[in-house]
Amino acid sequence: MKKTVKGRWRLAVALGVAATLGVSGCGLNGDDSSSGNSAGSSVLRIGTTTDVSNFNPLQSLSKTDSWILNAMYPHLLRIDESAKKAPELAKEYRYEDDGKTAVFVLRDDFKWTDGKPVVAEDVKFSAEQIMKYKLGNVAAKLTWVESIEAPDATTVKFRLSQPYAPFAEGVGFWMSIVPKHVFESAGDLSKFPNDSNWVGAGPFVLESMTKGQRYVMKRNENYPLAPDGKAAVSQVEYRVYPDVNTMMLALRNGDIDLMGTPVPVSAAKTFEGDSKIKMAKVGALGFAHLTYNMKNKQLADQQVRQALSMSVDTKSIISAVLQGDAQQMAGPISPIFSDYDNTEIQPYPFDPAGAKAKLTAAGYRDGNGDGFFDELNFGVACDQSNANITRVVQLFRESAAKAGIKLENECVERNTFLSRTKNGEYDIDASQWGVFDNPMDQLRSTYLSSNPGGINYNLLESPEIDRLINDAAGTTDPEAFKTKIKNIDKVVHEQAYLTPLYVENFQFAYNASKFTGFAPSPSDLLGMVTAYSLAQVKPAS
């Protein structure tokens, strides 16, 4: 007998609950909608520092891409302001066949902007194309899918080769749903630019763009998650600025109404005297980190990676860059996942002298007496639009010099940074993960060598890590699963494949005299500009 359990899962315990699997179901909360002002004519202007690099929602990974594309293409699930999974296109999901079948039940009132209904065949098509062409980071989440069925317009069944506890939530949250009747004529979707004649089913759809300047989105006149069946805002316009400081000035001057990117902690006080500007604080689902390219001969040496980890003064970084509003991390799992965070792991101590001694013992030398080890000269890549991370790179350079390691600042424009990172054209990557919604998907995406379309920016190829991850992924007993995740934490920490830095809070600034009703979500990636949030916004009275 099939049993359906209603409720919503907290992210920190979602995986443990999901891992019980069986034939239980997990219903999702309702619309969370409340009555609002009638839809009129108004324009919400949002600042960004990055152009859209890819209009194909099935393979895009960039931040500004996701802001615009997620407002156009629905997902099965979303994360709400309380960091809980909530319904979007899917109103319910459940597991059947002892966890080997994931079933999504869809709403029947979503429509594409050309008038056609959003149906189960659209979901099936989207997933199958991602699998066929190994598109984006969702491809890895579909690894165990053997077949997909759409028995009717509102039911989608994913048949899995084995139970995978976080499957429904991972695929539901990350996978964009595209219109089959539009995309199927494009042929190879890995080459489909989708850069004109857009058809979407979110609260807004892109109407025009001027690269380097603006992206104009018009309202979808049928969006059921908006309080009145369509957004109160008639148009959303993203404006591109060269940096965060220029964007902050634009907000103060009234040129934009919302900063899409967080306000740097050091700059937040500049808004204190402005009665129009309000700040909204959200937590993080990702974390800042240093990642080491394993294809670099020196960085492939565990002793070098450990020495670099000992050369980062994370506590001073948190104090100087974030004014103390962050939590230091030790292992690769964020403390938000308390059941899986291995608290026995301690951060590498800040000890430049110890790092220098370790490197000397490993055979590295300063042959010319310039104070730096001869072979240890690395570039540190970062997104120059992220003010906090650029400051982290500066402080890291200074502290690493005390350990005899010479670092060069290679921070560049965001899309260039993403391209170089993805292609392994860097030594050390200083960046910040936007969203991890469960630890298993995180570990698979970042460390599994066979992961198609993932974010294994280490370029790691470790049979040991592959074995540990694949073994844990098929473990449905909650306690055994926790133990295996914590063991992977320990191995990654000992190998120092990355240096976790901190989990921070984010502050977003907006003109409250013009707009209200935002529904913020955790992380700098989601923030104030999710599809659901934009659908709730209304002009201030």
XYZ file of C-alpha atoms in Angstrom:
541
model
C 0.000 0.000 0.000
C 1.362 3.368 -0.966
C 1.601 5.858 1.838
C 2.002 9.583 1.292
C 3.483 11.699 4.041
C 2.764 15.410 3.832
C 5.366 17.868 4.942
C 8.411 19.910 4.039
C 11.980 18.976 4.790
C 14.652 21.148 6.294
C 17.812 21.005 4.221
C 19.952 20.026 7.175
C 17.945 16.837 7.719
C 16.495 16.315 4.258
C 18.948 13.634 3.234
C 18.503 11.647 6.410
C 14.745 11.655 6.021
C 14.938 10.890 2.325
C 17.296 8.021 2.958
C 14.533 6.040 4.647
C 13.052 5.705 1.147
C 10.695 2.755 1.000
C 7.328 3.539 -0.569
C 6.625 6.611 1.495
C 5.784 9.857 -0.254
C 6.666 13.422 0.585
C 4.000 15.986 -0.165
C 4.979 19.619 -0.490
C 3.486 22.742 0.977
C 1.106 24.836 -1.054
C 1.566 28.087 -2.937
C 2.460 30.222 0.075
C 0.609 32.917 -1.887
C -1.151 35.861 -0.334
C -3.340 38.468 -1.930
C -1.524 41.508 -3.319
C -2.061 44.583 -5.411
C -3.627 44.175 -8.811
C -1.117 43.925 -11.613
C -0.340 47.273 -13.166
C 2.481 48.747 -15.167
C 5.822 48.997 -13.351
C 9.474 48.259 -14.057
C 11.828 46.616 -11.556
C 15.451 47.422 -12.403
C 18.093 45.020 -11.073
C 21.846 45.542 -11.116
C 24.351 42.888 -12.159
C 28.049 42.910 -12.995
C 27.960 40.119 -15.575
C 26.450 39.530 -18.990
C 24.571 36.372 -19.836
C 27.035 33.903 -21.342
C 24.621 31.091 -22.254
C 20.867 31.297 -22.858
C 20.422 27.518 -22.855
C 19.012 26.673 -19.390
C 19.958 23.005 -19.713
C 23.686 23.699 -19.691
C 24.280 27.168 -18.246
C 26.232 27.499 -14.971
C 26.835 31.241 -14.662
C 25.173 33.405 -12.008
C 23.524 36.040 -14.182
C 22.483 33.318 -16.615
C 20.647 31.541 -13.811
C 18.922 34.706 -12.581
C 17.391 35.385 -15.970
C 16.833 31.798 -17.106
C 15.249 30.660 -13.833
C 12.702 33.456 -14.185
C 11.799 31.960 -17.581
C 12.013 28.194 -17.151
C 10.334 26.484 -14.176
C 11.898 23.907 -11.906
C 10.055 21.092 -10.191
C 11.069 22.377 -6.746
C 12.513 25.544 -5.241
C 14.147 26.550 -1.953
C 12.187 29.054 0.082
C 13.356 31.791 2.427
C 13.571 29.282 5.310
C 15.942 27.008 3.358
C 13.219 24.407 2.865
C 12.335 22.638 -0.346
C 8.990 23.874 -1.619
C 6.866 23.214 -4.723
C 7.189 24.997 -7.995
C 6.016 23.024 -11.033
C 5.699 19.841 -8.954
C 3.136 19.883 -6.181
C 4.181 16.532 -4.746
C 6.781 13.783 -5.089
C 7.192 10.303 -3.672
C 9.365 7.196 -3.942
C 8.041 3.799 -5.010
C 9.561 0.358 -5.642
C 11.715 0.496 -2.494
C 13.234 3.761 -3.585
C 14.018 2.784 -7.191
C 11.269 4.953 -8.691
C 10.863 8.663 -8.054
C 7.445 10.049 -8.963
C 6.649 13.744 -9.433
C 3.052 14.975 -9.603
C 2.813 18.267 -11.489
C 0.504 21.237 -11.240
C -1.894 21.529 -14.167
C -2.032 25.338 -14.402
C 1.432 26.265 -15.765
C 1.480 27.463 -19.383
C 4.231 28.373 -21.817
C 4.080 31.940 -23.069
C 2.911 30.693 -26.477
C -0.226 29.342 -24.792
C 0.630 25.620 -24.666
C 0.352 23.866 -21.272
C 3.445 22.687 -19.383
C 3.101 18.915 -19.219
C 4.961 15.813 -18.084
C 6.397 15.297 -21.575
C 8.293 18.581 -21.168
C 9.905 17.272 -17.988
C 10.722 13.926 -19.600
C 12.212 15.615 -22.656
C 14.331 18.019 -20.582
C 15.833 15.201 -18.499
C 16.460 12.934 -21.472
C 18.266 15.682 -23.395
C 20.467 16.475 -20.395
C 21.382 12.792 -20.162
C 21.942 12.437 -23.916
C 24.254 15.420 -24.258
C 25.612 15.448 -20.667
C 24.487 19.038 -20.171
C 25.386 21.154 -17.137
C 25.650 19.977 -13.551
C 22.272 18.182 -13.664
C 23.731 15.391 -15.814
C 25.497 13.979 -12.763
C 22.264 13.973 -10.777
C 20.623 11.803 -13.452
C 23.392 9.175 -13.446
C 21.205 6.339 -12.168
C 18.177 7.026 -14.355
C 17.420 3.994 -16.527
C 14.209 5.316 -18.046
C 11.666 8.100 -17.689
C 7.927 7.746 -18.142
C 5.138 10.283 -18.530
C 1.986 8.154 -18.165
C -0.226 11.253 -18.165
C 0.054 15.036 -18.424
C 0.831 15.559 -14.737
C 2.891 12.489 -13.749
C 6.595 11.839 -14.341
C 8.338 8.654 -13.215
C 12.112 8.298 -13.033
C 13.185 4.622 -12.957
C 16.535 4.288 -11.170
C 19.127 1.524 -11.341
C 19.478 1.753 -7.557
C 18.049 3.827 -4.718
C 19.642 7.250 -4.395
C 18.361 9.123 -1.360
C 18.610 12.772 -2.526
C 17.575 12.110 -6.135
C 14.150 13.781 -6.130
C 15.238 16.886 -4.278
C 18.450 17.286 -6.262
C 16.883 16.887 -9.698
C 13.747 18.740 -8.648
C 15.644 21.800 -7.502
C 18.378 22.012 -10.143
C 16.767 20.915 -13.414
C 15.222 23.557 -15.664
C 12.158 22.461 -17.618
C 12.106 23.564 -21.254
C 9.265 23.433 -23.817
C 9.635 20.245 -25.821
C 7.720 21.662 -28.773
C 10.315 24.452 -29.087
C 13.580 22.713 -28.184
C 13.075 19.383 -29.992
C 13.516 21.036 -33.390
C 16.937 22.425 -32.383
C 18.798 19.148 -32.862
C 21.948 18.859 -30.744
C 21.019 20.842 -27.620
C 24.653 21.107 -26.562
C 25.005 23.522 -29.502
C 21.629 25.263 -29.206
C 22.169 28.947 -28.285
C 18.505 29.716 -27.511
C 19.341 33.383 -27.992
C 16.117 34.670 -29.554
C 12.334 34.097 -29.756
C 12.143 32.935 -26.163
C 9.244 30.857 -24.881
C 9.068 30.395 -21.127
C 6.685 29.489 -18.319
C 8.163 31.451 -15.407
C 6.901 34.819 -14.157
C 8.928 36.668 -16.824
C 10.332 35.978 -20.274
C 13.237 37.702 -21.992
C 12.114 40.179 -24.631
C 15.293 41.986 -25.685
C 18.947 42.414 -24.780
C 21.847 44.746 -25.380
C 25.025 42.987 -24.310
C 27.030 44.963 -21.800
C 24.026 47.159 -21.020
C 20.665 45.592 -20.260
C 18.348 42.577 -20.460
C 14.630 43.371 -20.594
C 12.072 40.794 -19.450
C 8.324 41.123 -19.888
C 5.689 39.680 -17.608
C 4.148 36.272 -18.300
C 0.414 36.943 -18.097
C -0.137 33.489 -16.596
C 2.030 32.532 -13.636
C 0.086 30.619 -10.966
C 2.587 31.145 -8.115
C 2.090 34.916 -8.208
C -0.572 36.226 -5.806
C -2.883 37.401 -8.603
C -1.986 34.791 -11.193
C 0.638 37.064 -12.721
C 3.411 39.231 -11.292
C 2.506 42.709 -10.071
C 5.613 44.010 -11.809
C 5.091 44.318 -15.548
C 8.753 44.353 -16.546
C 12.118 43.347 -15.076
C 15.231 44.991 -16.452
C 18.726 43.786 -15.601
C 21.353 46.512 -15.991
C 25.026 45.621 -16.325
C 27.630 47.543 -14.299
C 31.412 47.191 -14.352
C 31.715 46.539 -10.611
C 29.819 46.413 -7.326
C 30.801 49.938 -6.288
C 29.293 51.415 -9.455
C 26.180 49.349 -8.877
C 25.874 50.644 -5.304
C 26.060 54.201 -6.602
C 23.339 53.386 -9.142
C 21.075 52.174 -6.338
C 21.642 55.319 -4.293
C 20.971 57.483 -7.356
C 17.736 55.655 -8.172
C 19.000 54.149 -11.438
C 18.230 50.644 -10.176
C 15.868 49.312 -7.520
C 17.740 46.199 -6.369
C 21.312 44.955 -6.321
C 21.337 41.380 -7.599
C 24.685 40.727 -5.930
C 25.216 41.038 -2.174
C 26.543 44.232 -0.662
C 30.114 43.728 0.598
C 30.159 43.785 4.386
C 32.690 46.586 4.368
C 30.345 48.750 2.284
C 27.019 48.035 3.991
C 27.308 51.054 6.274
C 27.228 53.390 3.274
C 23.468 52.801 3.055
C 22.734 53.487 6.735
C 21.796 57.137 6.205
C 19.495 56.480 3.245
C 15.896 56.062 4.392
C 14.838 54.620 1.031
C 17.335 51.739 1.018
C 16.661 48.617 3.057
C 18.863 45.603 3.606
C 17.718 41.978 3.651
C 20.016 39.379 5.244
C 20.068 35.740 4.145
C 22.226 32.771 5.054
C 24.467 30.702 2.793
C 24.059 27.282 1.201
C 27.597 27.419 -0.146
C 30.991 28.438 1.174
C 34.197 30.226 0.209
C 37.192 28.028 -0.571
C 40.538 27.561 -2.283
C 40.686 24.730 -4.802
C 43.949 23.295 -6.124
C 44.447 22.130 -9.708
C 45.662 18.542 -9.487
C 47.102 18.713 -13.001
C 49.753 21.118 -11.714
C 52.862 19.065 -10.822
C 53.570 20.905 -7.578
C 49.928 21.150 -6.489
C 49.551 17.413 -7.043
C 51.915 17.067 -4.063
C 49.917 16.595 -0.850
C 52.669 18.318 1.147
C 52.314 21.477 -0.947
C 48.535 21.528 -0.592
C 48.790 21.061 3.165
C 51.400 23.817 3.374
C 49.115 26.163 1.431
C 46.284 25.318 3.834
C 48.606 26.253 6.712
C 49.397 29.559 4.971
C 45.820 30.906 5.030
C 44.943 33.089 8.004
C 41.198 32.372 7.829
C 40.365 33.913 11.187
C 41.953 37.210 10.155
C 40.154 37.023 6.808
C 36.804 36.616 8.563
C 37.601 39.539 10.842
C 38.986 41.904 8.198
C 36.843 41.044 5.182
C 33.550 39.996 6.774
C 33.757 41.930 10.052
C 33.316 38.661 11.914
C 29.985 37.768 10.266
C 31.001 34.275 9.122
C 31.837 30.821 10.444
C 35.159 29.127 9.754
C 35.008 25.720 8.100
C 37.249 22.690 8.531
C 36.075 19.982 6.118
C 34.312 20.131 2.747
C 30.773 19.880 4.180
C 29.100 23.074 5.388
C 28.001 23.185 9.045
C 24.441 23.747 7.777
C 24.381 19.970 7.220
C 24.949 19.228 10.881
C 24.295 15.490 10.518
C 27.100 15.141 7.980
C 29.651 17.722 9.106
C 32.567 15.800 10.623
C 33.197 17.845 13.765
C 36.268 15.762 14.599
C 38.073 17.530 11.752
C 39.910 20.680 12.739
C 40.992 23.446 10.337
C 44.635 23.464 9.367
C 46.321 25.891 11.775
C 47.658 29.162 10.442
C 51.360 28.406 10.760
C 53.605 29.886 8.025
C 56.758 28.757 9.819
C 55.397 25.207 10.064
C 54.384 25.319 6.392
C 57.902 26.421 5.423
C 59.414 23.618 7.513
C 57.079 21.074 5.871
C 58.106 22.199 2.397
C 61.797 22.176 3.281
C 61.450 18.639 4.612
C 59.722 17.674 1.362
C 62.786 18.815 -0.587
C 61.793 22.261 -1.834
C 64.562 24.881 -1.857
C 65.122 28.636 -2.149
C 68.104 28.487 -4.463
C 68.423 32.198 -5.239
C 67.749 33.416 -1.711
C 64.792 35.638 -2.626
C 62.695 34.253 0.223
C 60.522 32.042 -1.987
C 60.807 28.359 -2.813
C 62.019 28.086 -6.400
C 59.222 25.905 -7.791
C 56.316 27.240 -5.741
C 54.965 30.147 -7.755
C 51.206 29.942 -8.346
C 48.493 32.111 -9.831
C 45.294 32.575 -7.807
C 42.247 32.986 -10.047
C 39.047 34.655 -8.904
C 35.995 36.596 -10.064
C 37.010 40.231 -9.794
C 33.384 41.314 -9.288
C 33.318 39.495 -5.930
C 34.756 42.143 -3.614
C 35.144 39.780 -0.670
C 36.997 37.101 -2.608
C 39.349 39.597 -4.250
C 40.251 40.799 -0.756
C 40.742 37.176 0.331
C 43.217 36.699 -2.521
C 45.158 39.776 -1.441
C 45.433 38.586 2.155
C 46.277 35.048 1.046
C 49.159 36.364 -1.075
C 50.541 38.235 1.914
C 50.295 35.324 4.341
C 51.597 32.722 1.875
C 54.683 34.869 1.300
C 55.581 34.278 4.948
C 55.700 30.559 4.143
C 57.953 31.121 1.132
C 55.173 30.579 -1.423
C 54.832 33.210 -4.143
C 51.281 33.888 -5.367
C 50.098 36.072 -8.233
C 46.658 37.703 -8.390
C 44.846 36.453 -11.495
C 41.363 37.793 -10.756
C 39.464 38.511 -13.981
C 35.960 39.244 -15.321
C 33.499 36.606 -14.113
C 32.725 34.772 -17.363
C 36.447 34.611 -18.202
C 37.106 33.262 -14.712
C 34.400 30.597 -15.093
C 35.735 29.538 -18.483
C 39.305 29.225 -17.212
C 38.224 27.321 -14.131
C 36.068 24.895 -16.099
C 38.905 24.266 -18.560
C 41.558 23.841 -15.866
C 43.449 26.972 -16.939
C 44.457 28.010 -13.437
C 46.615 26.954 -10.498
C 44.522 27.912 -7.467
C 40.828 28.806 -7.634
C 39.576 31.241 -4.962
C 35.811 31.270 -5.172
C 32.525 30.715 -3.448
C 30.067 27.932 -4.137
C 26.599 29.394 -4.619
C 24.268 26.561 -3.585
C 24.652 23.021 -2.322
C 21.327 21.546 -1.375
C 22.636 18.204 -0.036
C 26.112 16.835 0.800
C 25.966 13.748 -1.414
C 25.332 15.723 -4.576
C 28.019 18.171 -3.481
C 30.675 15.473 -3.114
C 29.718 13.808 -6.395
C 29.747 17.109 -8.275
C 33.081 18.289 -6.934
C 35.193 15.123 -6.612
C 33.837 12.255 -8.710
C 36.190 11.809 -11.674
C 33.516 10.257 -13.876
C 31.030 13.010 -13.129
C 29.659 14.325 -16.465
C 29.066 18.055 -16.566
C 30.055 18.453 -12.937
C 32.201 20.947 -11.093
C 35.286 18.834 -10.388
C 37.486 21.903 -10.727
C 40.323 20.064 -8.969
C 40.415 17.859 -12.079
C 40.778 15.110 -9.516
C 41.076 11.512 -10.677
C 41.170 9.428 -7.517
C 40.014 5.782 -7.571
C 39.794 5.919 -3.765
C 37.489 8.949 -3.752
C 35.407 7.496 -6.598
C 34.942 4.257 -4.669
C 34.005 6.007 -1.422
C 31.508 8.329 -3.127
C 29.824 5.606 -5.181
C 29.575 3.363 -2.132
C 27.961 6.108 -0.040
C 25.564 7.105 -2.828
C 23.914 3.686 -2.804
C 23.594 3.517 0.992
C 20.022 4.024 2.184
C 20.508 3.311 5.882
C 20.632 6.828 7.429
C 23.256 6.123 10.105
C 25.550 4.192 7.784
C 25.177 6.943 5.218
C 26.207 9.627 7.728
C 29.270 7.612 8.722
C 30.377 7.217 5.111
C 29.929 10.924 4.330
C 31.988 11.867 7.391
C 34.722 9.464 6.279
C 34.857 11.159 2.860
C 35.096 14.495 4.705
C 38.127 13.161 6.550
C 39.890 11.892 3.417
C 39.329 15.147 1.505
C 40.588 17.120 4.497
C 43.726 15.005 4.934
C 44.496 15.210 1.234
C 43.807 18.980 1.296
C 42.144 18.886 -2.111
C 40.681 22.237 -1.102
C 40.996 24.682 1.750
C 37.510 25.525 3.037
C 37.409 29.090 4.322
C 34.075 30.262 5.696
C 30.294 30.264 5.524
C 28.968 33.812 5.510
C 25.719 35.726 5.667
C 24.715 37.929 2.736
C 23.023 41.322 2.680
C 20.995 42.542 -0.291
C 20.073 46.188 -0.783
C 16.878 47.436 -2.437
C 14.802 50.598 -2.735
C 11.947 49.935 -0.319
C 10.282 53.217 -1.239
C 9.526 51.740 -4.657
C 9.148 47.968 -4.200
C 8.227 45.541 -1.429
C 7.313 41.883 -1.035
C 10.571 40.160 -1.979
C 10.887 36.548 -0.793
C 14.653 36.095 -0.261
C 16.286 32.672 -0.371
C 19.619 31.640 1.153
C 22.880 32.166 -0.783
C 24.284 34.857 -3.006
C 23.155 32.897 -6.068
C 19.457 32.811 -5.148
C 19.119 35.854 -2.922
C 16.329 38.234 -3.940
C 16.039 37.266 -7.611
C 14.523 33.787 -7.717
C 11.505 33.325 -9.967
C 9.250 32.986 -6.936
C 10.632 36.143 -5.311
C 10.195 38.241 -8.455
C 6.631 36.974 -8.730
C 5.823 38.242 -5.222
C 7.265 41.758 -5.628
C 4.814 44.637 -5.802
C 5.164 48.398 -6.104
C 5.219 50.170 -2.757
C 2.021 52.037 -1.918
